[in-house]
Amino acid sequence: MSKAKTQQPAVIHKVIMVGSGGVGKSALTLQFMYDEFVEDYEPTKADSYRKKVILDGEEVQIDILDTAGQEDYAAIRDNYFRCGEGFLCVFSITEQESFQATADFREQILRVKNDENIPFLLVGNKMDLDAKRQVSSEEASRRAAEWKVNYVETSAKTRANVDKVFFDLQREIRSRKMEASRQNNGKQRKNKDRSKKKCVIL
Ligand SMILES: Nc1nc2c(ncn2[C@@H]2O[C@H](COP(=O)(O)OP(=O)(O)O)[C@@H](O)[C@H]2O)c(=O)[nH]1
Ligand SMILES: [Mg+2]
């Protein structure tokens, strides 16, 4: 902490990738982080990443937790979700089941965070595979509207909208934090300790 030169940006936005296995959570994360399409990332591996980015002129750090199935254990999943400030809820447009599963993820997140306005984007990935499409953008947009969130289609392969989803979500997180700090203005910050807890990957 004493190395001033390598000091991390003061602002950290914590993003969690959720969604069924195989939808492209890791591919989106790695495309965003390293500008490459990784076809064969270990499907059971959860990992966290951090990167300095410029968000509307301000240097911030984005922390991304790429979840990978251990979420089946409720305690581990809840621990992950509690750490998150914003969620990219990913399905594959080529797999109807993965779209249905987003409702379960949404429900679990709302239960853990207890906040209807939690920063959240519904992400339809693999838009480059339009010929194999099983979920129409109308259907997905309808669900997003019900949830009062935005729907964005991406391709981790072509990089389409990859930056957009990570940056849009960070903007939502930022405005949510600004709102929270306005509400807490002058008051003791009750959640301070909790928000400092590290995300533990098991
Ligand atoms: N064509 C195409 N394939 C993708 C895309 N995103 C991921 N994949 C492939 O889908 C498979 C599962 O991706 P992965 O990122 O491991 O999914 P995860 O289980 O959600 O992390 C891999 O073979 C990826 O190469 C995409 O946008 N387009
Ligand atoms: Mg993965």
CSV table of C-alpha atoms and ligand atoms in Angstrom, one decimal:
chain,number,residue,atom,x,y,z
A,1,MET,CA,0.0,0.0,0.0
A,2,SER,CA,3.0,2.2,0.4
A,3,LYS,CA,3.9,2.3,-3.3
A,4,ALA,CA,2.4,5.5,-4.4
A,5,LYS,CA,3.3,5.0,-8.1
A,6,THR,CA,1.3,1.8,-8.4
A,7,GLN,CA,-1.6,3.0,-6.4
A,8,GLN,CA,-4.9,1.7,-7.5
A,9,PRO,CA,-7.7,4.1,-8.6
A,10,ALA,CA,-9.8,5.1,-5.6
A,11,VAL,CA,-13.0,4.0,-7.3
A,12,ILE,CA,-13.6,0.3,-7.8
A,13,HIS,CA,-16.7,-1.1,-9.5
A,14,LYS,CA,-17.4,-4.7,-8.8
A,15,VAL,CA,-19.1,-6.7,-11.6
A,16,ILE,CA,-20.3,-10.2,-11.4
A,17,MET,CA,-20.9,-12.4,-14.5
A,18,VAL,CA,-23.8,-14.8,-14.1
A,19,GLY,CA,-25.6,-17.2,-16.4
A,20,SER,CA,-25.8,-20.8,-17.4
A,21,GLY,CA,-22.7,-22.8,-18.3
A,22,GLY,CA,-21.5,-22.3,-21.9
A,23,VAL,CA,-23.2,-19.0,-22.6
A,24,GLY,CA,-19.9,-17.1,-22.9
A,25,LYS,CA,-19.3,-15.5,-19.6
A,26,SER,CA,-15.6,-16.3,-19.7
A,27,ALA,CA,-15.3,-15.4,-23.4
A,28,LEU,CA,-16.9,-12.0,-22.8
A,29,THR,CA,-14.7,-11.4,-19.8
A,30,LEU,CA,-11.5,-12.4,-21.5
A,31,GLN,CA,-12.4,-10.4,-24.7
A,32,PHE,CA,-13.0,-7.3,-22.5
A,33,MET,CA,-9.8,-7.9,-20.5
A,34,TYR,CA,-7.3,-9.0,-23.2
A,35,ASP,CA,-8.9,-8.3,-26.6
A,36,GLU,CA,-8.9,-12.0,-27.6
A,37,PHE,CA,-11.5,-14.6,-28.2
A,38,VAL,CA,-10.8,-17.7,-26.0
A,39,GLU,CA,-12.7,-20.7,-27.3
A,40,ASP,CA,-11.7,-23.3,-24.7
A,41,TYR,CA,-11.6,-21.6,-21.3
A,42,GLU,CA,-12.0,-24.2,-18.5
A,43,PRO,CA,-15.7,-24.4,-18.0
A,44,THR,CA,-15.6,-25.0,-14.2
A,45,LYS,CA,-13.1,-22.3,-13.4
A,46,ALA,CA,-14.3,-19.2,-11.6
A,47,ASP,CA,-11.8,-16.4,-11.6
A,48,SER,CA,-11.6,-12.7,-10.8
A,49,TYR,CA,-10.0,-10.0,-12.9
A,50,ARG,CA,-9.2,-6.4,-12.5
A,51,LYS,CA,-8.4,-3.7,-14.9
A,52,LYS,CA,-7.9,0.1,-14.9
A,53,VAL,CA,-10.2,1.8,-17.3
A,54,ILE,CA,-11.2,5.4,-18.1
A,55,LEU,CA,-14.9,5.8,-17.4
A,56,ASP,CA,-16.1,9.1,-18.9
A,57,GLY,CA,-12.7,10.7,-18.2
A,58,GLU,CA,-12.2,9.3,-14.7
A,59,GLU,CA,-9.7,6.5,-14.0
A,60,VAL,CA,-11.5,3.7,-12.2
A,61,GLN,CA,-10.8,0.0,-11.5
A,62,ILE,CA,-13.2,-2.6,-12.7
A,63,ASP,CA,-13.2,-5.9,-10.8
A,64,ILE,CA,-14.9,-8.7,-12.7
A,65,LEU,CA,-15.9,-12.0,-11.0
A,66,ASP,CA,-16.5,-14.7,-13.7
A,67,THR,CA,-18.6,-17.3,-12.0
A,68,ALA,CA,-18.6,-20.9,-13.1
A,69,GLY,CA,-21.1,-23.3,-11.7
A,70,GLN,CA,-20.0,-23.4,-8.1
A,71,GLU,CA,-23.0,-21.2,-7.7
A,72,ASP,CA,-25.0,-24.4,-7.4
A,73,TYR,CA,-23.9,-24.4,-3.8
A,74,ALA,CA,-26.2,-21.7,-2.4
A,75,ALA,CA,-23.8,-20.5,0.3
A,76,ILE,CA,-21.0,-19.9,-2.3
A,77,ARG,CA,-23.3,-18.3,-4.8
A,78,ASP,CA,-24.8,-16.0,-2.2
A,79,ASN,CA,-21.3,-15.0,-1.1
A,80,TYR,CA,-20.4,-14.1,-4.7
A,81,PHE,CA,-23.6,-12.2,-5.2
A,82,ARG,CA,-23.3,-10.2,-2.0
A,83,CYS,CA,-19.9,-8.9,-3.2
A,84,GLY,CA,-21.3,-7.6,-6.5
A,85,GLU,CA,-22.3,-4.1,-7.2
A,86,GLY,CA,-23.5,-4.8,-10.7
A,87,PHE,CA,-24.4,-7.9,-12.7
A,88,LEU,CA,-24.1,-9.0,-16.3
A,89,CYS,CA,-26.8,-11.7,-16.6
A,90,VAL,CA,-25.8,-13.6,-19.7
A,91,PHE,CA,-27.6,-16.1,-21.9
A,92,SER,CA,-26.9,-17.4,-25.3
A,93,ILE,CA,-29.3,-16.4,-28.1
A,94,THR,CA,-28.8,-19.9,-29.5
A,95,GLU,CA,-30.1,-21.7,-26.4
A,96,GLN,CA,-33.6,-21.1,-25.1
A,97,GLU,CA,-32.9,-22.9,-21.8
A,98,SER,CA,-30.2,-20.4,-21.0
A,99,PHE,CA,-32.6,-17.6,-21.5
A,100,GLN,CA,-35.1,-19.2,-19.1
A,101,ALA,CA,-32.4,-19.6,-16.5
A,102,THR,CA,-31.8,-15.8,-16.4
A,103,ALA,CA,-35.1,-15.6,-14.4
A,104,ASP,CA,-33.6,-17.8,-11.7
A,105,PHE,CA,-30.4,-15.7,-11.6
A,106,ARG,CA,-32.4,-12.5,-11.4
A,107,GLU,CA,-34.4,-13.9,-8.5
A,108,GLN,CA,-31.4,-15.1,-6.6
A,109,ILE,CA,-29.6,-11.7,-7.0
A,110,LEU,CA,-32.6,-9.8,-5.8
A,111,ARG,CA,-33.0,-12.0,-2.8
A,112,VAL,CA,-29.4,-11.6,-1.8
A,113,LYS,CA,-29.0,-7.9,-2.6
A,114,ASN,CA,-32.5,-7.0,-1.5
A,115,ASP,CA,-32.5,-4.1,-4.0
A,116,GLU,CA,-34.9,-3.9,-7.0
A,117,ASN,CA,-32.6,-1.2,-8.6
A,118,ILE,CA,-29.4,-3.2,-8.5
A,119,PRO,CA,-27.3,-2.4,-11.6
A,120,PHE,CA,-28.1,-5.2,-13.9
A,121,LEU,CA,-28.0,-5.8,-17.7
A,122,LEU,CA,-29.6,-8.7,-19.5
A,123,VAL,CA,-27.0,-9.8,-22.1
A,124,GLY,CA,-27.9,-12.0,-25.1
A,125,ASN,CA,-24.5,-13.3,-26.2
A,126,LYS,CA,-23.4,-15.2,-29.4
A,127,MET,CA,-25.2,-12.7,-31.7
A,128,ASP,CA,-22.8,-13.8,-34.5
A,129,LEU,CA,-24.6,-17.1,-34.6
A,130,ASP,CA,-27.9,-15.6,-35.8
A,131,ALA,CA,-28.6,-18.6,-38.0
A,132,LYS,CA,-28.9,-20.7,-34.8
A,133,ARG,CA,-31.0,-18.2,-33.0
A,134,GLN,CA,-33.6,-19.6,-30.5
A,135,VAL,CA,-34.4,-16.4,-28.6
A,136,SER,CA,-35.7,-13.4,-30.5
A,137,SER,CA,-34.5,-10.0,-29.5
A,138,GLU,CA,-38.2,-9.0,-29.0
A,139,GLU,CA,-38.7,-11.8,-26.4
A,140,ALA,CA,-35.6,-10.8,-24.5
A,141,SER,CA,-36.4,-7.1,-24.7
A,142,ARG,CA,-39.8,-7.8,-23.3
A,143,ARG,CA,-38.3,-9.6,-20.3
A,144,ALA,CA,-35.8,-6.8,-19.8
A,145,ALA,CA,-38.7,-4.2,-19.8
A,146,GLU,CA,-40.6,-6.2,-17.2
A,147,TRP,CA,-37.5,-6.1,-15.0
A,148,LYS,CA,-36.9,-2.5,-15.9
A,149,VAL,CA,-33.4,-3.2,-17.1
A,150,ASN,CA,-31.6,-2.9,-20.4
A,151,TYR,CA,-31.1,-5.7,-22.9
A,152,VAL,CA,-28.0,-5.8,-25.1
A,153,GLU,CA,-26.8,-8.4,-27.6
A,154,THR,CA,-23.1,-9.2,-27.8
A,155,SER,CA,-20.6,-11.4,-29.4
A,156,ALA,CA,-17.5,-12.4,-27.6
A,157,LYS,CA,-16.3,-13.7,-30.9
A,158,THR,CA,-16.5,-10.5,-33.0
A,159,ARG,CA,-16.3,-8.2,-29.9
A,160,ALA,CA,-19.6,-6.6,-30.8
A,161,ASN,CA,-21.0,-4.6,-27.8
A,162,VAL,CA,-18.4,-6.1,-25.4
A,163,ASP,CA,-17.1,-2.8,-24.2
A,164,LYS,CA,-20.6,-1.4,-24.2
A,165,VAL,CA,-22.0,-3.9,-21.7
A,166,PHE,CA,-19.1,-3.4,-19.3
A,167,PHE,CA,-19.1,0.3,-19.6
A,168,ASP,CA,-22.9,0.7,-19.4
A,169,LEU,CA,-23.0,-1.4,-16.3
A,170,GLN,CA,-20.2,0.6,-14.7
A,171,ARG,CA,-22.2,3.8,-15.4
A,172,GLU,CA,-25.2,2.2,-13.7
A,173,ILE,CA,-23.0,1.3,-10.7
A,174,ARG,CA,-21.6,4.8,-10.5
A,175,SER,CA,-24.9,6.5,-10.5
A,176,ARG,CA,-26.2,4.0,-7.9
A,177,LYS,CA,-23.3,4.8,-5.7
A,178,MET,CA,-23.8,8.5,-6.1
A,179,GLU,CA,-27.4,8.1,-5.2
A,180,ALA,CA,-26.5,6.1,-2.1
A,181,SER,CA,-24.0,8.6,-1.0
A,182,ARG,CA,-26.5,11.4,-1.3
A,183,GLN,CA,-29.0,9.4,0.8
A,184,ASN,CA,-26.3,8.7,3.4
A,185,ASN,CA,-25.0,12.2,3.4
A,186,GLY,CA,-24.0,13.0,6.9
A,187,LYS,CA,-25.2,9.7,8.3
A,188,GLN,CA,-23.0,6.9,9.5
A,189,ARG,CA,-22.4,4.4,6.7
A,190,LYS,CA,-23.9,1.2,7.9
A,191,ASN,CA,-22.7,-0.9,5.0
A,192,LYS,CA,-19.2,0.2,5.0
A,193,ASP,CA,-17.7,-2.9,6.6
A,194,ARG,CA,-19.7,-5.2,4.5
A,195,SER,CA,-18.7,-3.5,1.2
A,196,LYS,CA,-15.1,-3.9,2.2
A,197,LYS,CA,-15.3,-7.6,2.5
A,198,LYS,CA,-13.2,-9.4,-0.1
A,199,CYS,CA,-14.9,-11.7,-2.6
A,200,VAL,CA,-13.6,-15.2,-1.7
A,201,ILE,CA,-13.3,-17.6,-4.5
A,202,LEU,CA,-13.4,-21.2,-3.4
B,1,LIG,N1,-19.7,-18.1,-31.9
B,1,LIG,C1,-19.6,-17.7,-30.6
B,1,LIG,N2,-19.1,-18.6,-29.7
B,1,LIG,C2,-19.0,-18.1,-28.4
B,1,LIG,C3,-19.3,-16.8,-28.0
B,1,LIG,N3,-19.0,-16.7,-26.7
B,1,LIG,C4,-18.6,-17.8,-26.3
B,1,LIG,N4,-18.6,-18.7,-27.3
B,1,LIG,C5,-18.2,-20.1,-27.2
B,1,LIG,O1,-19.1,-20.8,-26.3
B,1,LIG,C6,-18.3,-21.8,-25.5
B,1,LIG,C7,-18.6,-21.5,-24.0
B,1,LIG,O2,-18.0,-20.2,-23.7
B,1,LIG,P1,-17.5,-19.9,-22.2
B,1,LIG,O3,-17.0,-18.5,-22.3
B,1,LIG,O4,-16.6,-20.9,-21.7
B,1,LIG,O5,-18.9,-20.0,-21.5
B,1,LIG,P2,-19.2,-19.8,-19.9
B,1,LIG,O6,-19.4,-21.2,-19.4
B,1,LIG,O7,-20.4,-19.0,-19.7
B,1,LIG,O8,-18.0,-19.2,-19.3
B,1,LIG,C8,-16.9,-21.7,-25.9
B,1,LIG,O9,-16.6,-22.7,-26.9
B,1,LIG,C9,-16.8,-20.3,-26.6
B,1,LIG,O10,-15.8,-20.3,-27.5
B,1,LIG,C10,-19.8,-15.9,-29.0
B,1,LIG,O11,-20.1,-14.7,-28.8
B,1,LIG,N5,-19.9,-16.4,-30.3
B,2,MG,MG,-16.7,-19.8,-17.8
